[in-house]
Amino acid sequence: MIEEKSESKSDFVAYLSVKNHEKINHELILPKIKEFFKVRNISDYKSIVEQACISDLDFKNTNFSDFFPHFYDYIIDKIYKDKEKNIETVVTYCITLDKTNCSKTCDKTGINYDDFFLYQKPVFYFIHIDIQDIFAFLKAEPA
């Protein structure tokens, strides 16, 4: 059954819902995310809030002046200066089930992703989690 997520900013993002998501998140998804950022030497990262998730189509089908407040509020909202007065930001990421959002493959982790930079610093990543991996994880769980 497909449900509507009316609080979602994007008209193009598909969500997966399961009865018990904690085990999937902690044993399958978060370890992949941690390893992905570890190989990039990024320690300050966070997931974008669910209703703020976006897809590649949002960038193509939205007037950027309408979309920028969303981009700022959820993606580059934590800009700050470090001790040396360098501009820093917390890197945000969005899990996507749509591999077409991810044009790159990490050579160390094999994870498909895409990235967005601001002044040559990464600020946002789409990170693909294969739905087949989730199904395999669910099927391996004891009933």
Coordinates of C-alpha atoms in Angstrom, one line a residue, residues 39-125:
V39 CA 36.8 7.3 4.3
R40 CA 36.1 11.0 3.5
N41 CA 37.5 12.2 6.9
I42 CA 34.2 13.8 7.7
S43 CA 33.2 13.5 11.3
D44 CA 30.6 16.2 11.6
Y45 CA 27.5 15.0 9.7
K46 CA 23.8 14.6 10.2
S47 CA 20.8 13.2 8.4
I48 CA 18.4 15.7 6.9
V49 CA 15.1 15.6 8.7
E50 CA 12.6 13.2 7.0
Q51 CA 10.1 15.8 5.7
A52 CA 13.0 17.8 4.2
C53 CA 14.3 15.0 2.0
I54 CA 14.7 16.0 -1.7
S55 CA 15.4 14.3 -5.0
D56 CA 17.2 15.2 -8.1
L57 CA 13.9 16.2 -9.6
D58 CA 13.5 18.9 -7.0
F59 CA 16.5 20.7 -8.4
K60 CA 15.2 20.4 -12.0
N61 CA 11.5 21.2 -11.4
T62 CA 11.7 24.0 -8.8
N63 CA 12.4 27.7 -9.2
F64 CA 15.6 28.0 -7.1
S65 CA 14.5 31.2 -5.5
D66 CA 11.5 29.3 -4.1
F67 CA 13.7 26.3 -3.1
F68 CA 16.6 28.2 -1.6
P69 CA 15.0 28.8 1.9
H70 CA 14.4 25.0 2.1
F71 CA 18.0 24.4 1.0
Y72 CA 19.3 26.8 3.6
D73 CA 17.1 25.7 6.5
Y74 CA 17.9 22.0 6.1
I75 CA 21.2 21.7 4.3
I76 CA 23.5 24.6 5.1
D77 CA 21.9 25.7 8.4
K78 CA 24.9 25.1 10.6
I79 CA 27.5 27.4 9.1
Y80 CA 30.1 28.6 11.5
K81 CA 33.7 29.8 11.8
D82 CA 36.3 27.6 13.4
K83 CA 39.2 28.8 15.7
E84 CA 41.2 29.8 12.6
K85 CA 38.2 31.7 11.2
N86 CA 37.6 29.2 8.5
I87 CA 34.0 28.7 7.3
E88 CA 32.7 25.3 8.4
T89 CA 29.4 23.6 8.1
V90 CA 27.9 20.3 9.3
V91 CA 27.6 18.0 6.3
T92 CA 24.0 16.7 5.8
Y93 CA 22.9 13.6 4.0
C94 CA 19.7 12.2 2.6
I95 CA 19.2 8.4 2.3
T96 CA 17.7 7.6 -1.1
L97 CA 16.2 4.4 -2.4
D98 CA 16.5 5.8 -6.0
K99 CA 19.9 5.0 -7.4
T100 CA 19.4 7.6 -10.2
N101 CA 20.0 10.3 -7.5
C102 CA 23.6 8.9 -7.2
S103 CA 25.9 9.3 -10.1
K104 CA 29.1 8.3 -8.3
T105 CA 30.3 5.2 -6.6
C106 CA 32.8 5.3 -3.6
D107 CA 35.8 3.2 -4.6
K108 CA 36.4 2.2 -0.9
T109 CA 32.9 1.4 0.3
G110 CA 31.1 0.6 -3.0
I111 CA 28.3 3.0 -1.9
N112 CA 26.5 5.0 -4.6
Y113 CA 26.2 8.7 -3.8
D114 CA 26.2 12.2 -5.1
D115 CA 27.5 15.3 -3.5
F116 CA 27.0 19.0 -3.4
F117 CA 29.7 21.5 -2.6
L118 CA 29.8 25.1 -1.4
Y119 CA 33.1 26.8 -1.9
Q120 CA 34.9 23.5 -2.5
K121 CA 33.6 22.0 0.7
P122 CA 31.0 19.2 0.7
V123 CA 27.7 20.2 2.3
F124 CA 25.2 17.6 1.2
Y125 CA 25.2 14.0 0.0

